Coordinates of N, CA and C in Angstrom, one line a residue:
X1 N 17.5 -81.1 46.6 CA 17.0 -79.8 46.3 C 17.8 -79.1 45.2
X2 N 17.4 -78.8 44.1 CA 17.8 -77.8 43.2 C 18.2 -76.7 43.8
X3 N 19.8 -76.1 43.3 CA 20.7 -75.4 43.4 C 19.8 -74.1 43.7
X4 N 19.0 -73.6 42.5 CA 18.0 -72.3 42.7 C 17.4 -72.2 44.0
X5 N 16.6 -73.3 43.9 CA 15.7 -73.4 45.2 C 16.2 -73.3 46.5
X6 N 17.5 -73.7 46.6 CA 18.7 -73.8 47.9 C 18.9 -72.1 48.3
X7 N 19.5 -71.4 46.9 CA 19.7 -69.8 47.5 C 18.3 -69.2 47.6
X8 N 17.3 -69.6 46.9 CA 15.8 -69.1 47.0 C 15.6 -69.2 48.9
X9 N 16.1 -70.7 49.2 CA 15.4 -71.2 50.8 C 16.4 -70.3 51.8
X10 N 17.7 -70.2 51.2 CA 18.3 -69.0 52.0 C 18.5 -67.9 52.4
X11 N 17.6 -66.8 51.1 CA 17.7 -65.7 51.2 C 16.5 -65.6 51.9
X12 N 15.2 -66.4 51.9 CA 14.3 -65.9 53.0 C 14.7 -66.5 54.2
X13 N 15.9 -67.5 54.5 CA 15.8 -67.5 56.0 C 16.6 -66.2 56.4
X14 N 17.8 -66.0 55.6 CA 18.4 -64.7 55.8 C 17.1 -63.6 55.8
X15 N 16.2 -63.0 55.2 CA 15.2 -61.8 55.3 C 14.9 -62.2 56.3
X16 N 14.3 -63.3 56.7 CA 13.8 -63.2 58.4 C 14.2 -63.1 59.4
X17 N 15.8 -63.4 59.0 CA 16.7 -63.0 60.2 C 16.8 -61.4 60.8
X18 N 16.8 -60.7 59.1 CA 16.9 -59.3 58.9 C 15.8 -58.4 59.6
X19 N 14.8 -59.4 59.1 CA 13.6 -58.8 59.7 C 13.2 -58.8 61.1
X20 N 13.4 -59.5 61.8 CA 13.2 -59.6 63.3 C 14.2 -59.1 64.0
X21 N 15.4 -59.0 63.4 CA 16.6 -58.1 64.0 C 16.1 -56.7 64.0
X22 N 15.6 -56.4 62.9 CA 15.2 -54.8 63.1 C 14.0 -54.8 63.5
X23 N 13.3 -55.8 64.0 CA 12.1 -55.4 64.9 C 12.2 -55.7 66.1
X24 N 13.1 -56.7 67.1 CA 13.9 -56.3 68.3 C 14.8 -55.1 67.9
X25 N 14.9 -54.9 67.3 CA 16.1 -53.1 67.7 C 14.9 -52.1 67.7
X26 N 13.5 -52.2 67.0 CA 13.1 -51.5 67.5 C 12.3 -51.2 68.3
X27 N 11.8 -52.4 68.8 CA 10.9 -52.9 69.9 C 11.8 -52.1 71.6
X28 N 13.5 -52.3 71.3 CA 14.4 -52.2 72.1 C 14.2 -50.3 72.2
X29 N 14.4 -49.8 71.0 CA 14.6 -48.3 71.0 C 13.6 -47.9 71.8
X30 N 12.5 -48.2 71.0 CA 10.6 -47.7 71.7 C 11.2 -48.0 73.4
X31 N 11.4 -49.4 73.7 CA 11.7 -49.1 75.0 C 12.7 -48.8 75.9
X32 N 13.9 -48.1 75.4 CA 14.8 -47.3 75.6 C 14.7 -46.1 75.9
X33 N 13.9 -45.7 74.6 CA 13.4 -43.9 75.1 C 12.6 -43.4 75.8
X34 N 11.1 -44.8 76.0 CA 10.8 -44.9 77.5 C 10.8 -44.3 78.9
X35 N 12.2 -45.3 78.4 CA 13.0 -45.3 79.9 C 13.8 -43.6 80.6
X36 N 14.3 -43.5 79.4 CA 14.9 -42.3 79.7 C 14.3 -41.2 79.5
X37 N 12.9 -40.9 79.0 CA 12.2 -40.2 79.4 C 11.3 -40.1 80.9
X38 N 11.2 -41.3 80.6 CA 10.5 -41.7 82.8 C 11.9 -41.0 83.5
X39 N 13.0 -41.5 83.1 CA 13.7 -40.5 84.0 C 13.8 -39.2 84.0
X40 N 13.7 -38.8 82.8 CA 13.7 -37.1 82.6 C 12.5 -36.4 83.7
X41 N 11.5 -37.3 83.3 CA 10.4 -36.4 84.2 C 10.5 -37.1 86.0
X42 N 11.4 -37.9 86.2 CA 11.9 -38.1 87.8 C 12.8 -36.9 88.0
X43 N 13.6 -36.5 87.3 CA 14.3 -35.2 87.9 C 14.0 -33.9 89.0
X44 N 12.5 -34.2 87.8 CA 11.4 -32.7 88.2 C 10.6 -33.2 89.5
X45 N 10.6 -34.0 90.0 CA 9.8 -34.7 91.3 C 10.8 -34.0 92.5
X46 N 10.3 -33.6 93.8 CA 10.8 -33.2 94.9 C 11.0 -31.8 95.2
X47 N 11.2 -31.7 96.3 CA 11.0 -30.1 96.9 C 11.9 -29.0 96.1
X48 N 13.1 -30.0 95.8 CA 14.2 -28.8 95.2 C 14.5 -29.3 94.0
X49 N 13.6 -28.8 92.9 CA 13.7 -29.2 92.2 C 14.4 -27.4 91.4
X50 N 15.5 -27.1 90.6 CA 15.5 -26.4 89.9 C 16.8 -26.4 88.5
X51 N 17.3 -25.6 88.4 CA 18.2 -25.5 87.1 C 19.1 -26.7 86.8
X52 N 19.8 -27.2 88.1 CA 20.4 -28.4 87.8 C 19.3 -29.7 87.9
X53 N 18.6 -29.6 87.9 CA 17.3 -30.8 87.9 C 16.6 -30.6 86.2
X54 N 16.7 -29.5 85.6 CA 16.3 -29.4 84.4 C 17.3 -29.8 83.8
X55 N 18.6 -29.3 84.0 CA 19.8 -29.6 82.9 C 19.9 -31.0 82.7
X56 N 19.6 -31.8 83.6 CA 19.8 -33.6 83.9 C 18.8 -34.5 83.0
X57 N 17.2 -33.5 83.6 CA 16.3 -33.8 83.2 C 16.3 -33.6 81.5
X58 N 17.0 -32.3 80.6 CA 17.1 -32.1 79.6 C 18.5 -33.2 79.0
X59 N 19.3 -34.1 79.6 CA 19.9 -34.7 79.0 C 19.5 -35.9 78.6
X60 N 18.5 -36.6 79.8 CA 18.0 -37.6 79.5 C 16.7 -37.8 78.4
X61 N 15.8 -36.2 77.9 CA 15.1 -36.5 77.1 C 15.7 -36.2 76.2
X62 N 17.1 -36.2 76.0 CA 17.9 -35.6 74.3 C 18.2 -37.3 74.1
X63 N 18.5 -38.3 74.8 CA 18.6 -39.9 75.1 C 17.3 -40.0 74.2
X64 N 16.4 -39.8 75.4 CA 15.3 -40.2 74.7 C 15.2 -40.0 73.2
X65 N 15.2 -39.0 72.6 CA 15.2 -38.5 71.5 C 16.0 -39.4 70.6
X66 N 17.0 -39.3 70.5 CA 18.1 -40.1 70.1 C 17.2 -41.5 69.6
X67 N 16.3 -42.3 70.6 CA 15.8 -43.5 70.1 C 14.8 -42.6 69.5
X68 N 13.6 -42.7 69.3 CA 12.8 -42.4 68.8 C 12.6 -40.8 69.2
X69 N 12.0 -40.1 68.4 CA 11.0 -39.0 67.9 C 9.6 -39.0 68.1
X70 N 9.4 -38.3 69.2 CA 7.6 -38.2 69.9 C 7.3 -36.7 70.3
X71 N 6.3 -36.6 69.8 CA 5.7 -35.1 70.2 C 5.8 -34.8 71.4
X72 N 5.5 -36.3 72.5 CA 5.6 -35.0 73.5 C 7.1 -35.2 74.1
X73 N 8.2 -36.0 73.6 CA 9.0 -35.6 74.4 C 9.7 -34.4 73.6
X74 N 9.1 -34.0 72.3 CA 10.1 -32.8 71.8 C 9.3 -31.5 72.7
X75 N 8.2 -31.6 72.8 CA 7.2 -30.6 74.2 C 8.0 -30.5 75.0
X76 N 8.7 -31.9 75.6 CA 9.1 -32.1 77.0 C 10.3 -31.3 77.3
X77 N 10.9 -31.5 75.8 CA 12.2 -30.7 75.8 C 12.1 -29.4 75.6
X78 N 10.9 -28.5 74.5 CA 11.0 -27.9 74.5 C 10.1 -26.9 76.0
X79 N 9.9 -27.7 76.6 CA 9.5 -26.7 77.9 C 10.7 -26.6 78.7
X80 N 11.5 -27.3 79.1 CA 12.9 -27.6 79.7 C 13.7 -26.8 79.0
X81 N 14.2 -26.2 77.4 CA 14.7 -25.5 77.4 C 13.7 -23.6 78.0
X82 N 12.4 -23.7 77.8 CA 11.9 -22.6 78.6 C 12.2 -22.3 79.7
X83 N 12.4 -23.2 80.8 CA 12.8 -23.3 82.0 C 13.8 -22.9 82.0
X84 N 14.8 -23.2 81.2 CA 16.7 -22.7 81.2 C 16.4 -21.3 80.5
X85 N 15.1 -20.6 80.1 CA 15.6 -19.5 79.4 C 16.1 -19.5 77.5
X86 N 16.3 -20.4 77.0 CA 16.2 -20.2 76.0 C 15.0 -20.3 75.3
X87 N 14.7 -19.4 74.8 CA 13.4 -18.8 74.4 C 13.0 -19.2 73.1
X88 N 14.3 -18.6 72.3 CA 14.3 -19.3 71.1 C 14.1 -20.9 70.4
X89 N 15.2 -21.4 71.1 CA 15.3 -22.5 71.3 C 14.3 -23.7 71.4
X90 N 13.5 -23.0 72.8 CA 12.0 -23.4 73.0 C 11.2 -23.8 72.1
X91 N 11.0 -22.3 71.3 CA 9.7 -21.8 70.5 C 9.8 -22.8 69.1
X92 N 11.2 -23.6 68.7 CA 11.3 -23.9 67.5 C 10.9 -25.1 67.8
X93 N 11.3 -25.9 69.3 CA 10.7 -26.9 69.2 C 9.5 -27.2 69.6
X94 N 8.8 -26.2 70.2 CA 7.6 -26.1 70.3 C 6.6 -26.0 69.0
X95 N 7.2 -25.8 68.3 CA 6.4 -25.8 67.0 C 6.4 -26.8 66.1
X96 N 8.0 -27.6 66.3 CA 8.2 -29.3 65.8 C 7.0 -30.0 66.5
X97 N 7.2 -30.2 68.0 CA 6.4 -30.4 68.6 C 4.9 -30.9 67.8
X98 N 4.3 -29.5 68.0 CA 2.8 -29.3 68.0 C 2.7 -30.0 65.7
X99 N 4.1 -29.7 64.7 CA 3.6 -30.5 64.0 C 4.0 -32.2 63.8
X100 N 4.7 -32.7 65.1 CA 4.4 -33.7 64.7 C 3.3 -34.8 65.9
X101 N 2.6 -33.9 66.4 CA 1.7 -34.4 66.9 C 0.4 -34.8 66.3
X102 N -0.1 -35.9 66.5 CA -1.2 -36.5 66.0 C -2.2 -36.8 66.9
X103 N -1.9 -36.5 67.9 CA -3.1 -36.6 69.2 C -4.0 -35.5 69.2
X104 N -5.3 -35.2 69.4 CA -5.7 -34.0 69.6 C -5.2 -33.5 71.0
X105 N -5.4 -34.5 71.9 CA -5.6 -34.1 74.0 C -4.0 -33.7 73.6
X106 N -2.9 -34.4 73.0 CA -1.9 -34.3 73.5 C -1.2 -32.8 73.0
X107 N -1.9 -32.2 71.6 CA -1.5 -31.2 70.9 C -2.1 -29.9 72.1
X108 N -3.1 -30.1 72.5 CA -3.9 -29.2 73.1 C -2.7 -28.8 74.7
X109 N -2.2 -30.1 75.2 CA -1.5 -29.6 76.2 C 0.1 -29.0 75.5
X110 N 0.2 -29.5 74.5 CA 1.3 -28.7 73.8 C 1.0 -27.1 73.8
X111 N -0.3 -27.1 73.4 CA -0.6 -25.5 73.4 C -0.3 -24.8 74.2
X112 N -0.9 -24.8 75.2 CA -0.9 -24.7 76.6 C 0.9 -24.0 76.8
X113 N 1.3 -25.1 76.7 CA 2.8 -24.4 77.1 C 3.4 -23.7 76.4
X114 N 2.9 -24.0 75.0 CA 3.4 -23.0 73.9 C 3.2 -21.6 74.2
X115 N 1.6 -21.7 74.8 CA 1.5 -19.8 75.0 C 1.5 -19.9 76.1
X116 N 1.8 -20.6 77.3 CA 3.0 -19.8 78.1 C 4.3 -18.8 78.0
X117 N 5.1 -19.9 76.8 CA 5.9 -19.3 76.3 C 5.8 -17.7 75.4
X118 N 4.9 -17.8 74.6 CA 4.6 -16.8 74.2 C 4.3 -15.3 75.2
X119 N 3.4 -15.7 76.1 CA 3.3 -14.5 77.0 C 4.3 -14.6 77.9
X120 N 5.4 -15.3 77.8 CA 6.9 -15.0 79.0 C 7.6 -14.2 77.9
X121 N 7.2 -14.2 76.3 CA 8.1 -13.5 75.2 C 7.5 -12.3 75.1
X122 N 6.3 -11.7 75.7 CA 5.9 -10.6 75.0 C 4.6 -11.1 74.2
X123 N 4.0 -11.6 73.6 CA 3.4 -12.1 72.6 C 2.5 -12.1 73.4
X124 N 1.4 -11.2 73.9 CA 0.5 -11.7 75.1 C -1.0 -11.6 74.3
X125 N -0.9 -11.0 73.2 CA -1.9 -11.3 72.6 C -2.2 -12.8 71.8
X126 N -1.7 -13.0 71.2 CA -1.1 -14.3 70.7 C -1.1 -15.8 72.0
X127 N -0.8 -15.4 73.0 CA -1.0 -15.9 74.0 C -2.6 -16.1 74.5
X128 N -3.1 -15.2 74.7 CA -4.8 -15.0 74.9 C -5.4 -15.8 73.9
X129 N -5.5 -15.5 73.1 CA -5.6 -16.3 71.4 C -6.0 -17.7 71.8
X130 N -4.8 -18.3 72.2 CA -4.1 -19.4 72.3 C -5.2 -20.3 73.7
X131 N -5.2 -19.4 74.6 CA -5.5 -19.8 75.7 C -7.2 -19.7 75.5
X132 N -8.0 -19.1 75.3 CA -9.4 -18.4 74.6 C -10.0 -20.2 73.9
X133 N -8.7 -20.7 72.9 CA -8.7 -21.5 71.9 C -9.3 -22.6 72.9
X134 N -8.1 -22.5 73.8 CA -8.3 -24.4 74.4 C -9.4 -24.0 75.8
X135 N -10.0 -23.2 75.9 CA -11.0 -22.8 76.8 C -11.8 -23.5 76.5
X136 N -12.3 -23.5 75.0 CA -13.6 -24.0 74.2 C -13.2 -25.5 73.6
X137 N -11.7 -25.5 73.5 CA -11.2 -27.2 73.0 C -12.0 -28.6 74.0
X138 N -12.4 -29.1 73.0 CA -12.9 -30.5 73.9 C -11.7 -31.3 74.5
X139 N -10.8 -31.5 73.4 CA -9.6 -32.0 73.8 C -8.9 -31.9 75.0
X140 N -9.0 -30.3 75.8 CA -8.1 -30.0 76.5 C -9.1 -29.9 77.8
X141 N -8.5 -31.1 78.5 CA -8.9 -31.5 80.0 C -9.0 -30.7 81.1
X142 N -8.2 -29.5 80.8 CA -8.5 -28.8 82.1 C -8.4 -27.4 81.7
X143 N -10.2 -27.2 81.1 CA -10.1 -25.6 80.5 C -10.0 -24.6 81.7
X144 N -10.1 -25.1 83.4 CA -10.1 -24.3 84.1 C -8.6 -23.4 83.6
X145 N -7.6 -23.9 83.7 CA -6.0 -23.7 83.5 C -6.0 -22.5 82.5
X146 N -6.8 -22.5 81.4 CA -6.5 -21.6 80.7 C -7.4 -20.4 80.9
X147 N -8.3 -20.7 81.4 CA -9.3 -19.6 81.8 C -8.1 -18.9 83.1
X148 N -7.5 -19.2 84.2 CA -7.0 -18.8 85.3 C -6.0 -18.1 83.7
X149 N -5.0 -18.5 83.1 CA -4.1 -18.1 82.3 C -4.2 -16.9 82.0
X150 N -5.7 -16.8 81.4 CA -6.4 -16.0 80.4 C -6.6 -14.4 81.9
X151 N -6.4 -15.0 83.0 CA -6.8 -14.0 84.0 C -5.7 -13.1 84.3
X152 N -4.8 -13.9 84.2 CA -3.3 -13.5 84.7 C -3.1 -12.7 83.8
X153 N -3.3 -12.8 82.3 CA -2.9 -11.4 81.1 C -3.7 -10.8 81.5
X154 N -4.9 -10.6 81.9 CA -5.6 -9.4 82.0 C -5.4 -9.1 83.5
X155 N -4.8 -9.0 84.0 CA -3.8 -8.6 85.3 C -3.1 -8.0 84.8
X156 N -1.9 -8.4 84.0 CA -0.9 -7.8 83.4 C -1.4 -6.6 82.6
X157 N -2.5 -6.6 82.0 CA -2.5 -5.3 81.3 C -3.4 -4.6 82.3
X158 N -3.6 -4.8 83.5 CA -4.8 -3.5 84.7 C -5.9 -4.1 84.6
X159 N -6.6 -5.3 83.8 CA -8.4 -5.3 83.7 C -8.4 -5.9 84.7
X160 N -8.7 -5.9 85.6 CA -9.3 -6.1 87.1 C -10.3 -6.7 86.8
X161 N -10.9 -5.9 86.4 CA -12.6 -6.4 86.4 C -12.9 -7.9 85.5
X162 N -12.0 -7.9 84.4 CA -12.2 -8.9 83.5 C -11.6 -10.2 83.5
X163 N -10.4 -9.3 84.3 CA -9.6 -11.1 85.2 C -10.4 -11.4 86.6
X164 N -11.2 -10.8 87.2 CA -11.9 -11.3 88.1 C -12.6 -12.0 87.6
X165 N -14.0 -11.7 86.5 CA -14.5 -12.7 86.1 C -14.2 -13.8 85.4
X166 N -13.6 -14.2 85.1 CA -12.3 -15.0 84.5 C -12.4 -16.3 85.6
X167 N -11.7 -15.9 87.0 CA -11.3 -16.3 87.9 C -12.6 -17.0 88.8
X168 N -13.7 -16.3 88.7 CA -15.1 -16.7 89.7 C -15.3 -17.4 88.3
X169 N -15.0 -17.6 87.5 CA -15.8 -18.9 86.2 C -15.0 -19.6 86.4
X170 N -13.5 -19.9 86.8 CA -12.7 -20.9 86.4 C -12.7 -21.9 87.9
X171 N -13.5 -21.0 89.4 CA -13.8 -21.7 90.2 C -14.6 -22.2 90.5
X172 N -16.1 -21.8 90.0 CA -17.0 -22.8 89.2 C -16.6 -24.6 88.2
X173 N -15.8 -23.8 87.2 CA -14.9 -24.9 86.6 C -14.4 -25.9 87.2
X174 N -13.8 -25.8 88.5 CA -12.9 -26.5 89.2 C -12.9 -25.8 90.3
X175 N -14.1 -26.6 91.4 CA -14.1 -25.8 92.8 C -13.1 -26.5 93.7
X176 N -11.7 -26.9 93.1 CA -11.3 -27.4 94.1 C -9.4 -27.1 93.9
X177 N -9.6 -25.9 92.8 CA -8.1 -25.4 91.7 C -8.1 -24.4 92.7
X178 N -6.8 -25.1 93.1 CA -6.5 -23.6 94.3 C -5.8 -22.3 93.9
X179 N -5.2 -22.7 92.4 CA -4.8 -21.1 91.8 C -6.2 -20.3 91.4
X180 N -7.1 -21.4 90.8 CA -8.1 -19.8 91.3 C -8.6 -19.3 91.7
X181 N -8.3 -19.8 93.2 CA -9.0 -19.1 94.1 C -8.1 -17.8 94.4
X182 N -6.8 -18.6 94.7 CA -5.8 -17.8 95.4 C -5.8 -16.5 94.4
X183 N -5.6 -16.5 93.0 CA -5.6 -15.4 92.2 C -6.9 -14.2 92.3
X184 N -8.0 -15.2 92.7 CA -9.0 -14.5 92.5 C -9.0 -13.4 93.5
X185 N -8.3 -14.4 94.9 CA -8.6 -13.2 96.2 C -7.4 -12.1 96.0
X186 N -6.4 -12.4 95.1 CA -5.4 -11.2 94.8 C -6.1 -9.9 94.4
X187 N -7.0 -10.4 93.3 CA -7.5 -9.5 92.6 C -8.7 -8.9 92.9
X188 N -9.4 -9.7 93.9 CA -10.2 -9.3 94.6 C -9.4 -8.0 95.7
X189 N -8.8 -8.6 96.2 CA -8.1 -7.4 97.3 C -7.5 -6.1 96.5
X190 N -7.1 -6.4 95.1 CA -6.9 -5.4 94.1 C -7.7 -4.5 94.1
X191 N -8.8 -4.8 93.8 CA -10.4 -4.0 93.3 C -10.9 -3.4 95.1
X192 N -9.8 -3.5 95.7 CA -10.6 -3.3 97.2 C -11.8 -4.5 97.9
X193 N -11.8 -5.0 97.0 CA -13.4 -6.0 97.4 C -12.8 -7.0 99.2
X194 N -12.6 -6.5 99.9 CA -12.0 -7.1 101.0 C -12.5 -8.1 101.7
X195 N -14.0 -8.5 101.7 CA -14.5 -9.4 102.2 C -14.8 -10.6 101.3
X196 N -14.5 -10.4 99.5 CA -14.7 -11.6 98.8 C -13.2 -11.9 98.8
X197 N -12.1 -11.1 99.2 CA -10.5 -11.2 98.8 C -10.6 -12.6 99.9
X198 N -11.1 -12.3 101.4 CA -11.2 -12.9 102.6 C -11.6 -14.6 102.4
X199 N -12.7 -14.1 101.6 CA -13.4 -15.8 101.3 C -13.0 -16.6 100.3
X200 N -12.0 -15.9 99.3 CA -11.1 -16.6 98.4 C -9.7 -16.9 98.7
X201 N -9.1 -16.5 99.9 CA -7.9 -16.8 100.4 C -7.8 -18.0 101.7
X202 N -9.3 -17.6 102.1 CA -9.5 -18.7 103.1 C -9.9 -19.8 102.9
X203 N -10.2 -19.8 101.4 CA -10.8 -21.0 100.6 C -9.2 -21.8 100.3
X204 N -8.3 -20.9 99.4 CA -7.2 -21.3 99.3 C -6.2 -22.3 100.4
X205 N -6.7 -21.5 101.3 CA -5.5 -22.2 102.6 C -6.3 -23.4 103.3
X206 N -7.3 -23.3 103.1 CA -8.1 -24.7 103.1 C -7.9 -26.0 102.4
X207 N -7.9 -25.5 101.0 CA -7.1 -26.5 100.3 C -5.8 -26.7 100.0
X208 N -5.1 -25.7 100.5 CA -3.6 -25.9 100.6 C -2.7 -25.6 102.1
X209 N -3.5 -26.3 102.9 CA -2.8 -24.9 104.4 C -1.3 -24.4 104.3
X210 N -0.8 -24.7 103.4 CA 0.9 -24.3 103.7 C 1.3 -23.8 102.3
X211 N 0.1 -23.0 101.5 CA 0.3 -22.3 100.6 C 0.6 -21.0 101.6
X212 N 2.3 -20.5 101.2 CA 2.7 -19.1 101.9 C 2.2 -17.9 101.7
X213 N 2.0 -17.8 100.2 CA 1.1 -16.5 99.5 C 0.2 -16.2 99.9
X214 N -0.9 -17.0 100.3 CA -2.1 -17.3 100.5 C -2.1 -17.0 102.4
X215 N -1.1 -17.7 103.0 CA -1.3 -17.6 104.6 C -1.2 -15.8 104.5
X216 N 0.1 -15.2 104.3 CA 0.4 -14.2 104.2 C -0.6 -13.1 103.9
X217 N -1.7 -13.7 103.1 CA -2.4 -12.2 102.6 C -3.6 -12.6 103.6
X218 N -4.0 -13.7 104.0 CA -5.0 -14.2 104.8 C -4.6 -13.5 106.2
X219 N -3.4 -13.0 106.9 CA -2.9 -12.6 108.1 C -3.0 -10.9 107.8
X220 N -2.9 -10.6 106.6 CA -2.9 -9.0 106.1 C -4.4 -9.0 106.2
X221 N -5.1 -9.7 105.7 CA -7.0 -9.3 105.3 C -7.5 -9.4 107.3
X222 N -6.5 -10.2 107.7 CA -7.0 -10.6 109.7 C -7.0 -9.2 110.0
X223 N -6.0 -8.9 109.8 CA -5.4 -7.4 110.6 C -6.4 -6.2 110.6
X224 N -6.5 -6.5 109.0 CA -7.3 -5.0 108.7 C -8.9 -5.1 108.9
X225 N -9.3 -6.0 108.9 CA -10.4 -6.3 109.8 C -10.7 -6.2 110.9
X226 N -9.9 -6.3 112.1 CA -9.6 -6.0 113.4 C -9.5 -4.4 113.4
X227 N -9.0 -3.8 112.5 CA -8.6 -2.4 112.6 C -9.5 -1.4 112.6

């Protein structure tokens, strides 16, 4: 073999060496951050789940991160810092987030939590907006969720009337979403309406019997019926 042809035959065994070393390191990372994102969201599993379960859970998706960069674990994180309260924090990566997402379903549930966040900041218009959006999104799997969402601000500003209907569409939507029932009979008992409050709370505890909110106002609507 000619001298040429010898470093020619060695630098491609060397590039292949090169090459498959960085494609087990990355095959390794992809499933590295996996891993420690599956744990991040084990944190959040179980009855007591709270601030020290987020802080754990927020270490292991910063791991994650560390190997690769994915929309939803910067979501993941940025909902987890919502949960601890930083607001700021949140909102910046909620916005990394949603631009480096390429999924439609997956940007749509990014939404979602985005204007959560928004209407825990004040922003409740912007929030509605938001929620309105993925009502009509194909993408987003469970328009009941933002219809119920969309009921809850119009709670917060007094429309009674307009989060009720809200609430009797999003049970339609999903006759088996026990927040809106349960919300509905709130606001039903709000408006006085006492006998639909009755049949939306008893719908509730049917599908949840050991929803407390729900036993509680079902034992209040007993009473005053008897009375």
């Amino acid at each position: 073999m000619r001298k040429n042809n010898f470093f020619l035959f060695l630098l491609i065994i060397v590039s292949n060496f090169l090459f498959n070393c960085g494609k087990n390191s990355g095959v390794k990372r992809k499933s590295l951050s996996v891993d420690y994102y599956k744990m991040s969201l084990l944190e959040l599993e179980g009855e007591h789940v709270g601030v020290a379960s987020y802080r754990r859970a927020l270490q292991f998706v910063n791991r994650a991160l560390e190997q690769r960069v994915v929309s939803r674990y910067v979501a993941h994180k940025a909902t987890l810092l919502f949960l601890l309260g930083a607001h700021d924090e949140s909102l910046s990566f909620f916005r990394k987030a949603l631009s480096l997402s390429k999924s439609a379903s997956v940007r749509s549930e990014i939404l979602n939590n985005y204007a959560c966040l928004l209407a825990s900041g004040g922003d409740k218009k912007g929030a509605l907006k938001l929620f309105i959006q993925l009502e009509h999104d194909k993408h987003y799997l469970t328009p009941e969720v933002a219809v119920v969402n969309q009921a809850r601000l119009y709670c917060d500003e007094g429309e009674w009337g307009r989060a009720r209907g809200k609430l009797v569409y999003a049970t339609k939507l999903a006759p088996n979403y026990v927040d809106a029932f349960y919300y509905l009979g709130l606001v039903c008992y709000a408006l006085k309406e006492y006998d639909a409050a009755l049949c939306s709370i008893e719908r509730t505890v049917s599908l949840e019997p050991a929803h407390r909110g729900a036993k509680e106002l079902l034992s209040r609507l007993k009473r005053r019926a008897i009375q």
